[in-house]
Amino acid sequence: MKTVSLAWRNARRNWPRTALSASAAFASTLIVCLIMSMESGYIDDMIANIKNHRTGDVRVMNRAYLENERVMPLQFFIDDTERALSTLARNDFVAYAVPRTPFVVSIYQKGERIPCRAIGVDFRTDPITSAKNDVLTQGAYPASGSAEILVTAGLAKELSLSVGGKLTILSRTATGGTNGKTFTVSGVVAMSDMDFSGRVFFLDWRTAGDFLRMGPNALAVNAFLKKGTDEESAITAIRNALDASAGTKGDAAFDVRAWHDVSETFAFLKISRVLFAIYGAIFYLLASTVIVNTTMMAVLERRREIGTLAALGMGKRGILALFVAESGIIAAIGIVLGLCAGGLIVGAVHRAGFDIEAIYGTDLGGMGISRVIYPSLAPPQYAYILGMGLMIACLACLVPARIATRVEPADAMRDR
Amino acid sequence: MIMMMPTYQKGPFEPNSRRAGFHNSAQRAIFHYHAPRAITFNCARRAIFLLACALLSRFAVAFAETPETAETIVKKLEANQVYDTSRLSARLTVTNRFGVSESSFSAYARKGGDALIVITEGPDRGQKVLRQGENLYLYYPEAEDVIWLKGSALKDSLMGSDFSYEDITDDGSILGRYTVTLDGTESFDGASCYRVTLMAKSRKEPYAREDLLIDGALFVIRKATLYSAAGKAIRELTARDVRSVAARNVPFTTVMRDLLKKDSSTEMTIERMEIDIPLPEKYFNREELSW
C-alpha cells in the first residue's frame, strides 16, 4: 500500500509526462473498444442471422439428404413433417419449431431463366423476416396454402415486381422431374441480412411442398430452444423423441445438429474472435512503448533518489514494484478514461446502428451480415480490455524497472 | 442423334422371321447335343456341324447384301427410323441410387423435326414438351407462361430420366449432321452389327461423337455410346425387343445409362406405336399447348 501511494505521488510529480503516457493508453483503449465492439456487433449479428435465417438453434434434417447434399436430393424431405413439428412442440427443451424448405428455382421471364433462391416457411411462426430492420415495404405475407410469394426488395427491384405481379418459376422436383408454376406477389420485404438482399423469395411451406412434389412436408425443421437450455442435452432429447415418434430408433433417420455445427461461418467467427484479441494486444503493445519511454525517463531522472531509497534499505523488489506500480497507475488512468469514452461512443453507435451498406455497398452478401450493425460491449469485455491493458503495460515496464533495481547507492550518490 | 422420334419413310427392311428361323435351327442343334443316349458320336458331330452352319448362315443372311460404305448403312438406318408422322405411347422407368420411379407419356412427331410429348401418368402428369426445330416449349398446367428453352437447356433431363429432351425429340437424321465411318462388324446381344462412328459436323449437335452398333439385318441401333466434346463417354444406349411396325423395325425397349452417374439408367418401353398416320396440326402449335 505504501508502494502504491509512493508510486501515485511520483506519478503526480510530472503531470504533463503522466498525462502524455496516459493519453497513449487512453487512445489505445478507445481504439480497442471500438474494434471489439464492432467485432461483437458483427458476430452477434451473424449468429442471429444464422439462427433465424438458416438453422434455428438446432436443425433437423433427413440424414439421407445430407449424405447426398451435393445433388440436392429433394426426395429426402422430413417425412410426416407435421408429426415432427408436434413432437418438437411437446419437447421440454424446445420453445418452438418451424418448417423450412430452401430450394433453388429458375424464374422464367421474357424467355430467360434467372436463377433464384426460394424458401418455404410458415409465416405464422417463422422468425425469418422478423429481424430489427426487416420491413414489409409493400403488401402482406402470403396466405397459408396460397400460390402467393413474398419477394425481397432486391428481387422486386431487379424484376420490377410489385404486389399483384406474377412470377413463373421452374424447379426440379422430389420425383426427379421438373415443375413450373405461376405465383402472385403478395408483398415485398426489405431484409436486413444482406444474403437476402438479392434474388430470394419466400412462400408458404405447404405450397412449396406441393410444388416440389413433396406433399405437406419440409426439407428441414428448425428448433428454437428455451433460454438457458443445455444444448447437448436438448439435441439428445430431440433426436430420441423424433426417432421414437417415427419408429426409426437405431436407424438414425434424422440428422440433428446445433447451429454452430451446421454453419461454416462459425469457424470463421471463432478465428475472428482470436484475431481481434490479437489486434487489441498489438494496440496495447504500441501504447506501452510510450509508457516504457516515460518510465525509462523517470528511472534516469531519479537515479539519485533510487540510490537514496536503496541506501535507506529499500530492496530491489521494492524498487521494481515502485516503478511497475507507477506505470500501472499511469496505464490505469488512460485505460479507465478510454473505457469510459469508448463506452459512451459504443453506446451511442449501438443506439444509432452502423450502416455498413452505406459504406461498403451491398457487396457483402454471402457473409451473412446485416445492412446495419449494432456494436456492443458486454461487461466481461470491458473487464477483459482493462485487464489486458494493465497486464501489457506492467509487463512492458519491467524492463526499465529492472534497470532501476541495478542502480548502486554509491554510484547514484556520486551521480555516475 | 438417338433417333427416338423417327419421321419419314424410305428403303427396305429385314423381316423378323429370318431371325426366328435361325434361332429354331440353333435350338434344334443344341437339343440334340443334350440327348446323348438318343444319338451316336456321328449325331453329335452332326449337331456341331449344324450349329456351325447355322452361325455361318446367320452372318450370310445378315451380310448377303452387305452395304459397302458407312453412308449406305446409315442411309438404310435412316430409312428405317425416320417417318412422315408417328404416334407412340411409352413408359419410362427411371432407376437410380435413390430408387425407381415410373411415368408414361405419349409422343407425336412429324417430318421436319416437330415433336410433342404429353406426360400421361406419373407425378408430372399433364406436362407437355413441344419441340420445333431448335426451340423447345414446356407447358406446365399451373404455369401461365409456356416456357421456351433453347441452347443448352435441350440437354436437360426429361422427367428426371437419363434421356434429355434432345434425345427424345431428335428426328433421327444423321448424314447431314455427322461424318460417318465404318469401323467393322461386331456381334451384340446375338445380332451381328456394323460398328459405325459418327463425328458431329457442328458443335450444336448434342453429342460430339457417337459409336453405334447398327443391326446388320434390321437396321436399328442396338447400342450407342455417346461422347461429349471433351471426348468423354457420357451416355450409353442399348435397344432390344425389335418389332415390326408398318413395315419398319422399331426397338420397343431402349435403355439409356448415364455414365457420369453411379447406378443410373432409364428404360423406355414403347407400349403402342403407329406410323404415318394423320396428326392434327394443333399438336405442333405452341399457342395450343393447353388443349
XYZ file of C-alpha atoms in Angstrom:
707
model
C 0.000 0.000 0.000
C 2.918 2.218 0.830
C 4.469 1.411 -2.526
C 1.246 2.312 -4.345
C 0.875 5.663 -2.547
C 4.546 6.428 -3.240
C 4.023 5.487 -6.904
C 0.933 7.692 -7.075
C 2.877 10.601 -5.618
C 5.675 10.058 -8.156
C 3.145 9.932 -10.989
C 1.785 13.302 -9.908
C 5.248 14.860 -9.783
C 5.372 15.349 -13.534
C 1.781 15.737 -14.630
C 2.422 16.604 -18.259
C 4.505 13.482 -18.774
C 1.994 11.314 -16.909
C -0.828 12.787 -18.984
C 1.090 12.089 -22.206
C 1.673 8.470 -21.227
C -1.881 8.046 -20.064
C -3.170 9.521 -23.312
C -1.403 6.744 -25.221
C -3.195 4.166 -23.084
C -6.416 6.149 -23.480
C -6.167 6.209 -27.277
C -5.307 2.527 -27.448
C -8.193 1.618 -25.179
C -10.579 3.708 -27.201
C -9.499 2.023 -30.440
C -9.636 -1.440 -28.865
C -13.115 -0.673 -27.519
C -14.350 0.397 -30.928
C -12.756 -2.559 -32.710
C -14.030 -5.098 -30.214
C -17.495 -3.593 -30.140
C -17.687 -3.748 -33.935
C -16.441 -7.317 -33.833
C -19.034 -8.184 -31.200
C -21.686 -6.460 -33.270
C -20.693 -8.418 -36.360
C -20.555 -11.725 -34.535
C -23.837 -11.257 -32.659
C -25.462 -10.228 -35.925
C -24.063 -13.201 -37.821
C -25.142 -15.626 -35.116
C -28.639 -14.144 -35.087
C -28.822 -14.370 -38.878
C -27.573 -17.946 -38.926
C -30.116 -18.974 -36.317
C -33.095 -17.012 -37.610
C -32.492 -17.414 -41.326
C -30.853 -20.798 -41.654
C -30.682 -23.245 -38.829
C -32.539 -22.254 -35.687
C -30.726 -23.264 -32.502
C -30.978 -26.873 -33.647
C -31.633 -28.032 -37.189
C -33.346 -31.317 -38.017
C -32.993 -32.828 -41.482
C -33.308 -36.178 -43.180
C -29.919 -37.846 -42.841
C -30.091 -39.186 -46.409
C -30.438 -35.634 -47.738
C -27.191 -34.578 -46.118
C -25.405 -37.688 -47.312
C -26.311 -36.702 -50.877
C -26.432 -32.941 -50.397
C -24.240 -32.235 -53.428
C -27.074 -33.249 -55.772
C -29.809 -31.594 -53.668
C -31.947 -34.744 -53.408
C -35.345 -33.212 -52.676
C -36.886 -36.649 -52.267
C -35.236 -36.870 -48.847
C -37.547 -34.459 -47.081
C -38.686 -34.929 -43.485
C -41.400 -37.497 -43.859
C -44.545 -36.505 -41.983
C -43.229 -33.077 -41.098
C -46.376 -32.260 -39.113
C -45.637 -35.127 -36.748
C -42.033 -33.977 -36.358
C -43.260 -30.464 -35.582
C -45.732 -31.646 -32.969
C -43.076 -33.918 -31.434
C -40.741 -30.951 -31.083
C -43.518 -28.740 -29.736
C -44.014 -31.242 -26.905
C -40.301 -31.365 -26.102
C -39.332 -29.709 -22.815
C -36.226 -28.090 -24.266
C -37.887 -26.560 -27.313
C -39.564 -23.153 -27.268
C -40.918 -23.580 -30.780
C -40.066 -25.275 -34.076
C -40.616 -24.155 -37.653
C -40.564 -25.976 -41.004
C -38.197 -24.751 -43.708
C -37.750 -25.759 -47.336
C -34.887 -23.930 -49.012
C -34.557 -24.752 -52.714
C -33.244 -23.375 -55.960
C -35.502 -22.232 -58.781
C -35.341 -20.517 -62.125
C -37.551 -17.511 -62.641
C -38.888 -17.511 -66.163
C -39.179 -14.026 -67.565
C -39.202 -12.919 -71.187
C -37.608 -16.121 -72.421
C -34.796 -16.000 -69.889
C -34.284 -18.233 -66.888
C -32.978 -16.337 -63.879
C -31.529 -18.377 -61.003
C -33.066 -17.566 -57.641
C -33.383 -18.935 -54.108
C -36.750 -19.842 -52.672
C -37.570 -20.686 -49.067
C -40.734 -22.384 -47.917
C -41.651 -21.141 -44.434
C -44.548 -20.985 -42.024
C -45.244 -17.257 -41.964
C -47.271 -17.506 -38.758
C -44.407 -18.740 -36.608
C -41.158 -18.321 -38.506
C -38.781 -15.548 -37.367
C -37.157 -15.359 -40.796
C -38.437 -11.878 -41.578
C -38.577 -10.527 -38.036
C -35.117 -9.005 -37.568
C -34.818 -5.422 -36.300
C -34.550 -3.846 -39.746
C -36.739 -6.272 -41.709
C -39.539 -4.182 -43.129
C -42.568 -5.255 -45.088
C -42.477 -2.400 -47.573
C -45.484 -3.466 -49.633
C -48.492 -5.753 -49.315
C -48.845 -8.626 -46.890
C -47.447 -12.037 -46.079
C -48.707 -14.906 -48.287
C -51.765 -16.710 -47.024
C -51.279 -20.295 -45.893
C -51.562 -22.759 -48.776
C -51.925 -19.987 -51.372
C -49.979 -19.559 -54.606
C -48.515 -16.329 -53.290
C -44.945 -15.311 -52.661
C -43.163 -12.668 -50.625
C -40.268 -11.245 -52.614
C -37.245 -9.420 -51.267
C -36.776 -5.761 -52.148
C -33.731 -6.616 -54.270
C -35.660 -9.122 -56.371
C -38.614 -6.769 -56.674
C -36.328 -4.013 -57.895
C -34.439 -6.224 -60.340
C -37.557 -7.685 -61.922
C -39.773 -4.606 -61.463
C -42.203 -6.541 -59.288
C -44.897 -5.136 -57.080
C -47.882 -6.507 -55.185
C -50.192 -8.388 -57.534
C -47.385 -9.059 -60.007
C -46.906 -12.556 -61.406
C -43.803 -14.706 -61.393
C -43.431 -18.046 -63.148
C -40.871 -20.290 -61.528
C -39.348 -23.591 -62.537
C -37.684 -26.144 -60.342
C -36.570 -29.708 -60.135
C -38.926 -31.775 -58.026
C -38.622 -34.504 -55.442
C -39.748 -37.052 -58.037
C -36.832 -36.184 -60.302
C -38.874 -34.256 -62.854
C -39.471 -30.555 -63.189
C -42.397 -28.338 -62.363
C -43.453 -24.853 -63.313
C -45.991 -22.646 -61.640
C -47.074 -19.023 -61.703
C -47.172 -17.261 -58.339
C -48.636 -13.927 -57.352
C -46.562 -11.440 -55.384
C -48.385 -10.733 -52.107
C -45.751 -8.498 -50.576
C -42.239 -7.084 -50.704
C -39.885 -7.312 -47.739
C -36.650 -5.399 -47.220
C -34.416 -7.805 -45.347
C -31.591 -6.631 -43.135
C -29.459 -9.731 -43.821
C -27.500 -8.866 -46.953
C -27.653 -12.532 -48.003
C -31.313 -11.806 -48.617
C -30.866 -8.539 -50.433
C -30.883 -10.140 -53.887
C -32.746 -12.917 -55.611
C -34.744 -14.573 -52.861
C -38.419 -15.079 -52.246
C -40.496 -16.788 -49.588
C -43.610 -18.881 -49.919
C -45.791 -20.968 -47.664
C -44.044 -24.230 -46.818
C -47.059 -26.327 -47.764
C -47.245 -24.601 -51.130
C -43.526 -25.268 -51.589
C -44.033 -28.936 -50.697
C -46.847 -29.245 -53.182
C -44.845 -27.512 -55.905
C -41.821 -29.732 -55.276
C -43.970 -32.911 -55.192
C -43.072 -33.463 -51.540
C -46.601 -33.314 -50.237
C -47.175 -31.434 -46.961
C -43.560 -31.877 -45.948
C -40.476 -29.726 -45.491
C -36.779 -30.296 -46.051
C -35.845 -29.172 -42.560
C -37.302 -28.337 -39.184
C -35.541 -25.633 -37.183
C -35.966 -25.785 -33.430
C -35.510 -22.757 -31.181
C -34.556 -23.741 -27.641
C -35.816 -22.274 -24.411
C -33.395 -19.819 -22.783
C -30.789 -21.405 -20.566
C -31.222 -24.835 -22.143
C -28.183 -27.076 -22.272
C -27.610 -27.577 -25.982
C -26.166 -31.088 -25.842
C -28.986 -32.378 -23.649
C -31.531 -30.747 -25.942
C -30.033 -32.335 -29.068
C -30.047 -35.794 -27.494
C -33.633 -35.359 -26.289
C -34.806 -34.093 -29.682
C -33.113 -36.933 -31.544
C -34.587 -39.557 -29.218
C -38.056 -38.025 -29.381
C -38.037 -37.865 -33.183
C -36.724 -41.408 -33.564
C -39.321 -42.717 -31.119
C -42.075 -40.791 -32.865
C -41.104 -42.016 -36.319
C -40.297 -45.545 -35.126
C -36.790 -45.285 -36.518
C -34.828 -45.738 -33.322
C -31.422 -47.125 -34.203
C -31.781 -46.250 -37.881
C -30.739 -42.653 -37.238
C -33.112 -41.279 -39.870
C -32.743 -37.739 -38.585
C -29.724 -35.524 -38.586
C -29.986 -33.262 -35.541
C -27.312 -30.582 -35.218
C -26.630 -27.423 -33.270
C -26.400 -24.260 -35.364
C -22.636 -23.966 -34.967
C -22.157 -27.497 -36.313
C -24.177 -26.637 -39.416
C -22.754 -23.272 -40.277
C -19.329 -22.990 -41.830
C -19.406 -19.338 -40.819
C -18.993 -20.303 -37.191
C -15.422 -21.460 -37.774
C -14.767 -18.001 -39.207
C -16.337 -16.436 -36.135
C -14.077 -18.394 -33.825
C -10.989 -17.353 -35.795
C -12.295 -13.796 -35.886
C -12.539 -13.651 -32.091
C -8.911 -14.742 -31.706
C -7.768 -12.291 -34.382
C -9.499 -9.356 -32.739
C -7.956 -10.275 -29.367
C -4.544 -10.226 -31.068
C -5.304 -6.847 -32.676
C -6.194 -5.474 -29.215
C -2.922 -6.743 -27.754
C -0.978 -5.139 -30.608
C -2.567 -1.758 -29.907
C -1.657 -2.040 -26.242
C 1.905 -3.008 -27.089
C 2.159 0.151 -29.186
C 0.751 2.231 -26.340
C 3.143 0.548 -23.937
C 6.136 1.903 -25.852
C 5.103 5.385 -24.703
C 4.699 4.207 -21.095
C 8.023 2.358 -21.239
C 9.640 5.527 -22.563
C 8.144 7.574 -19.726
C 9.241 5.062 -17.110
C 12.743 4.902 -18.586
C 12.997 8.694 -18.404
C 11.793 8.613 -14.806
C 14.395 5.990 -13.930
C 17.183 8.049 -15.455
C 15.980 11.266 -13.803
C 15.623 9.689 -10.390
C 18.903 7.795 -10.111
C 19.959 9.754 -7.044
C 16.563 9.185 -5.461
C 16.654 5.489 -6.264
C 20.124 5.294 -4.730
C 18.858 7.046 -1.588
C 15.938 4.634 -1.286
C 18.300 1.708 -1.733
C 20.673 3.183 0.868
C 17.733 3.559 3.247
C 17.034 -0.152 2.909
C 14.509 -0.482 0.084
C 15.243 -3.770 -1.611
C 15.414 -4.451 -5.326
C 11.922 -5.933 -5.235
C 10.601 -2.763 -3.631
C 12.187 -0.549 -6.282
C 10.848 -2.870 -9.053
C 7.363 -2.754 -7.523
C 7.526 1.029 -7.215
C 8.194 1.615 -10.898
C 5.799 -1.084 -12.060
C 3.097 0.415 -9.842
C 3.802 3.880 -11.224
C 3.467 2.565 -14.796
C 0.372 0.639 -13.807
C -1.219 3.776 -12.353
C -0.458 5.797 -15.480
C -1.830 2.958 -17.686
C -4.888 2.521 -15.459
C -5.744 6.236 -15.698
C -5.550 6.078 -19.508
C -7.369 2.756 -19.792
C -10.216 3.713 -17.451
C -10.718 7.025 -19.225
C -10.516 5.168 -22.554
C -13.099 2.657 -21.397
C -15.422 5.458 -20.285
C -15.073 7.316 -23.575
C -15.282 4.051 -25.543
C -18.369 3.003 -23.622
C -20.053 6.294 -24.402
C -19.225 6.102 -28.110
C -20.155 2.419 -28.376
C -23.433 3.122 -26.594
C -24.238 5.929 -28.996
C -23.341 3.888 -32.080
C -25.255 0.915 -30.694
C -28.387 3.017 -30.464
C -27.969 4.545 -33.910
C -26.559 1.468 -35.678
C -23.599 1.347 -38.004
C -24.785 1.282 -41.602
C -22.190 -0.841 -43.360
C -24.248 -0.987 -46.532
C -23.789 2.770 -46.863
C -20.048 2.336 -46.505
C -19.335 -0.893 -48.385
C -22.401 -1.198 -50.612
C -24.248 -4.491 -50.911
C -21.192 -6.494 -51.944
C -21.076 -8.147 -48.534
C -23.887 -10.566 -49.454
C -22.824 -14.136 -48.751
C -21.162 -13.250 -45.454
C -24.409 -13.468 -43.525
C -24.242 -9.989 -42.054
C -26.898 -7.320 -41.870
C -27.037 -3.929 -43.510
C -26.857 -2.212 -40.137
C -24.609 -3.498 -37.371
C -25.121 -2.623 -33.732
C -21.721 -2.535 -31.986
C -21.813 -3.572 -28.359
C -19.551 -4.445 -25.475
C -20.617 -6.684 -22.632
C -19.271 -6.138 -19.073
C -16.867 -9.095 -19.361
C -15.394 -7.455 -22.452
C -14.770 -4.198 -20.555
C -13.033 -6.221 -17.833
C -11.016 -8.052 -20.486
C -9.857 -4.770 -22.079
C -8.897 -3.326 -18.686
C -7.060 -6.479 -17.629
C -5.248 -6.897 -20.924
C -4.188 -3.228 -20.990
C -2.873 -3.254 -17.427
C -1.083 -6.531 -17.893
C 0.680 -5.466 -21.089
C 1.633 -2.047 -19.649
C 3.027 -3.565 -16.448
C 4.913 -6.312 -18.281
C 6.395 -3.776 -20.693
C 7.594 -1.623 -17.767
C 9.514 -4.478 -16.225
C 12.466 -3.610 -18.461
C 13.048 -0.013 -17.202
C 12.046 -1.070 -13.666
C 14.773 -3.747 -13.686
C 17.257 -1.109 -14.801
C 16.228 0.902 -11.750
C 16.959 -2.071 -9.475
C 20.533 -2.184 -10.792
C 21.331 1.350 -9.585
C 24.025 1.158 -6.899
C 23.522 3.648 -3.982
C 27.149 4.821 -4.009
C 27.130 5.395 -7.787
C 23.826 7.216 -7.551
C 25.174 9.486 -4.819
C 28.201 10.303 -6.944
C 25.739 10.820 -9.810
C 27.515 8.328 -12.040
C -28.871 -38.192 -82.533
C -30.548 -41.024 -80.668
C -33.406 -41.430 -83.075
C -36.264 -41.788 -80.691
C -38.776 -39.977 -82.849
C -38.411 -41.052 -86.462
C -40.115 -39.017 -89.189
C -40.016 -40.216 -92.806
C -40.106 -43.494 -94.693
C -37.610 -44.803 -97.217
C -35.876 -48.077 -98.174
C -36.203 -51.745 -97.341
C -36.261 -53.613 -94.095
C -35.420 -57.116 -92.934
C -38.359 -59.136 -91.580
C -38.045 -60.617 -88.125
C -38.972 -64.062 -89.419
C -35.432 -64.638 -90.621
C -34.081 -64.327 -87.135
C -36.779 -66.599 -85.799
C -35.790 -69.277 -88.316
C -32.188 -69.039 -87.287
C -32.998 -69.439 -83.633
C -35.037 -72.518 -84.349
C -32.103 -74.213 -86.142
C -29.728 -73.399 -83.364
C -32.108 -74.589 -80.712
C -32.639 -77.869 -82.552
C -28.912 -78.472 -82.673
C -28.469 -77.730 -79.015
C -31.374 -80.009 -78.151
C -29.685 -82.935 -79.964
C -26.407 -82.277 -78.190
C -28.090 -82.573 -74.818
C -29.611 -86.025 -75.562
C -26.572 -88.365 -75.554
C -28.453 -91.638 -75.180
C -30.543 -90.938 -78.244
C -27.684 -90.067 -80.556
C -24.373 -91.532 -81.621
C -20.999 -89.824 -81.868
C -21.831 -89.007 -85.501
C -25.008 -87.412 -84.371
C -23.046 -85.171 -82.025
C -20.717 -84.176 -84.835
C -23.743 -83.504 -86.982
C -25.158 -81.288 -84.276
C -21.917 -79.300 -84.070
C -21.860 -79.089 -87.845
C -25.437 -77.848 -87.887
C -24.630 -75.301 -85.226
C -21.660 -74.039 -87.217
C -23.790 -73.898 -90.360
C -26.465 -72.023 -88.519
C -23.964 -69.470 -87.286
C -22.450 -69.088 -90.734
C -25.877 -68.783 -92.326
C -26.720 -66.108 -89.758
C -23.817 -63.995 -90.923
C -24.520 -64.908 -94.525
C -28.084 -63.693 -94.212
C -27.040 -60.582 -92.410
C -24.382 -59.635 -94.864
C -25.830 -61.125 -98.030
C -26.287 -57.600 -99.254
C -23.640 -56.009 -97.117
C -23.535 -52.243 -97.678
C -20.049 -51.407 -98.678
C -19.785 -47.996 -97.064
C -20.802 -46.322 -93.856
C -23.037 -43.986 -95.841
C -25.125 -46.821 -97.287
C -25.511 -48.402 -93.854
C -26.602 -45.115 -92.326
C -28.977 -44.449 -95.234
C -30.669 -47.767 -94.508
C -30.773 -46.885 -90.834
C -32.334 -43.510 -91.609
C -34.798 -45.160 -93.986
C -35.899 -47.434 -91.178
C -36.163 -44.948 -88.367
C -37.328 -41.706 -89.983
C -41.070 -41.362 -90.695
C -43.606 -38.866 -92.031
C -45.549 -38.985 -88.782
C -45.628 -41.199 -85.733
C -47.560 -41.575 -82.543
C -46.472 -43.696 -79.630
C -47.238 -44.368 -76.016
C -44.347 -45.336 -73.806
C -43.416 -45.961 -70.221
C -40.292 -44.572 -68.612
C -38.737 -46.413 -65.702
C -36.031 -44.379 -64.040
C -33.656 -46.279 -61.773
C -31.007 -44.548 -59.738
C -29.409 -44.830 -56.322
C -32.450 -43.180 -54.792
C -34.915 -45.753 -56.088
C -37.206 -46.436 -59.027
C -39.847 -44.140 -60.468
C -42.251 -44.671 -63.330
C -44.152 -42.416 -65.660
C -45.823 -42.688 -69.034
C -46.052 -40.374 -71.984
C -47.474 -40.082 -75.444
C -45.325 -38.702 -78.209
C -46.308 -37.282 -81.571
C -43.797 -36.477 -84.277
C -43.809 -35.363 -87.864
C -41.399 -34.829 -90.680
C -39.183 -31.796 -90.192
C -38.327 -32.297 -86.528
C -41.558 -31.209 -84.839
C -42.391 -33.353 -81.844
C -44.802 -33.222 -78.942
C -44.564 -35.200 -75.717
C -47.531 -35.348 -73.368
C -46.909 -36.845 -69.947
C -49.895 -39.042 -69.236
C -49.043 -40.772 -65.966
C -46.791 -40.124 -63.022
C -46.115 -37.109 -60.843
C -45.620 -34.795 -63.819
C -48.902 -35.757 -65.471
C -50.284 -33.043 -67.697
C -46.953 -31.511 -68.626
C -46.171 -31.169 -72.316
C -42.966 -30.711 -74.253
C -43.095 -29.310 -77.773
C -40.041 -29.219 -79.981
C -39.975 -27.014 -83.023
C -36.559 -27.162 -84.630
C -34.030 -25.869 -82.128
C -36.739 -24.484 -79.850
C -38.339 -26.357 -77.017
C -41.535 -25.283 -75.298
C -42.615 -26.659 -71.938
C -46.196 -26.499 -70.810
C -46.895 -26.826 -67.102
C -50.554 -26.989 -66.084
C -50.066 -24.500 -63.220
C -47.911 -22.020 -65.122
C -49.391 -19.153 -67.057
C -46.383 -18.968 -69.351
C -45.279 -21.557 -71.856
C -41.601 -21.969 -71.111
C -39.293 -21.526 -74.066
C -35.992 -23.334 -73.829
C -33.120 -23.093 -76.230
C -29.470 -23.982 -76.476
C -28.045 -25.982 -73.604
C -31.467 -26.367 -71.973
C -32.227 -29.004 -74.606
C -29.733 -31.201 -72.796
C -31.790 -31.096 -69.593
C -33.302 -34.291 -68.326
C -36.813 -35.324 -69.327
C -38.811 -36.163 -66.194
C -35.639 -36.865 -64.236
C -34.704 -39.640 -66.625
C -31.361 -40.290 -68.289
C -32.866 -39.119 -71.576
C -32.555 -35.463 -72.430
C -35.261 -33.502 -74.217
C -32.994 -33.621 -77.226
C -32.594 -37.409 -77.066
C -36.318 -37.975 -77.063
C -37.252 -35.450 -79.709
C -34.365 -35.917 -82.138
C -35.601 -36.548 -85.670
C -33.132 -39.337 -86.298
C -31.432 -37.863 -89.346
C -27.709 -38.465 -89.478
C -25.926 -37.880 -92.744
C -26.452 -34.141 -92.924
C -25.184 -33.661 -89.387
C -22.450 -36.233 -88.893
C -19.417 -37.582 -90.693
C -19.743 -41.355 -90.660
C -17.094 -44.062 -90.760
C -17.449 -47.830 -90.773
C -15.119 -49.465 -88.271
C -16.025 -53.128 -88.896
C -18.548 -55.559 -87.541
C -19.317 -56.867 -84.108
C -21.794 -59.222 -82.517
C -24.027 -57.677 -79.892
C -26.827 -59.368 -77.970
C -26.923 -62.187 -80.524
C -27.122 -59.851 -83.519
C -24.329 -59.113 -85.941
C -23.864 -55.411 -86.184
C -21.927 -52.796 -88.083
C -19.694 -50.659 -85.970
C -20.160 -47.113 -87.173
C -18.674 -43.950 -85.728
C -20.415 -40.614 -86.137
C -18.476 -37.373 -85.736
C -20.596 -34.242 -85.413
C -20.069 -31.649 -88.134
C -21.273 -28.880 -85.867
C -20.836 -28.083 -82.199
C -24.597 -27.664 -81.996
C -25.130 -31.415 -82.063
C -25.968 -32.976 -78.703
C -23.019 -35.345 -78.857
C -19.657 -34.703 -80.474
C -19.162 -38.376 -81.250
C -21.357 -41.449 -81.287
C -20.151 -45.028 -81.535
C -23.031 -47.062 -82.948
C -23.658 -50.749 -83.319
C -26.228 -50.989 -86.123
C -28.059 -54.265 -86.542
C -26.915 -55.608 -89.905
C -30.239 -57.282 -90.583
C -32.807 -54.961 -89.079
C -31.035 -51.616 -89.418
C -31.800 -50.400 -85.980
C -29.296 -49.103 -83.462
C -28.514 -51.859 -80.988
C -26.056 -49.916 -78.935
C -24.779 -46.368 -78.903
C -22.014 -44.836 -76.834
C -22.315 -41.081 -76.745
C -19.418 -38.721 -76.170
C -19.050 -35.133 -75.038
C -16.982 -32.544 -76.887
C -14.149 -33.330 -74.465
C -14.144 -36.930 -75.723
C -15.631 -38.442 -72.579
C -18.254 -41.163 -72.882
C -21.269 -39.694 -71.129
C -24.200 -41.914 -72.047
C -24.797 -45.400 -73.327
C -27.920 -46.613 -75.045
C -28.926 -50.193 -75.728
C -32.025 -51.336 -77.599
C -33.863 -54.634 -77.729
C -37.266 -56.167 -78.420
C -37.285 -55.099 -82.057
C -40.756 -55.324 -83.551
C -42.176 -54.572 -86.941
C -44.497 -51.580 -87.139
C -45.893 -50.573 -90.538
C -43.042 -52.378 -92.249
C -40.390 -50.685 -90.072
C -38.233 -52.203 -87.384
C -38.623 -50.449 -84.090
C -36.831 -51.321 -80.836
C -39.622 -51.353 -78.267
C -37.299 -51.329 -75.298
C -34.469 -48.842 -75.018
C -32.216 -48.398 -72.028
C -30.180 -45.244 -71.527
C -27.428 -45.214 -68.944
C -25.812 -42.014 -67.717
C -22.163 -42.956 -67.437
C -21.403 -39.942 -65.273
C -23.780 -41.114 -62.560
C -23.475 -44.230 -60.489
C -26.261 -46.780 -60.939
C -28.393 -44.549 -63.100
C -30.416 -45.849 -66.010
C -33.747 -45.281 -67.696
C -35.730 -47.892 -69.557
C -38.169 -46.656 -72.155
C -40.711 -49.250 -73.187
C -42.986 -48.477 -76.101
C -46.478 -49.771 -75.407
C -48.141 -48.724 -78.632
C -46.858 -47.206 -81.817
C -48.361 -46.050 -85.080
C -46.508 -44.772 -88.083
C -47.573 -42.487 -90.925
C -50.950 -41.607 -89.555
C -52.696 -38.247 -89.823
C -51.959 -35.965 -86.855
C -53.837 -32.739 -86.087
C -51.866 -29.570 -86.791
C -52.679 -28.244 -83.328
C -50.435 -30.876 -81.764
C -47.443 -28.918 -83.001
C -48.745 -25.439 -82.361
C -47.212 -23.581 -79.429
C -50.320 -21.458 -78.990
C -52.459 -24.518 -78.426
C -50.314 -26.375 -75.923
C -53.071 -26.013 -73.346
C -55.579 -28.053 -75.329
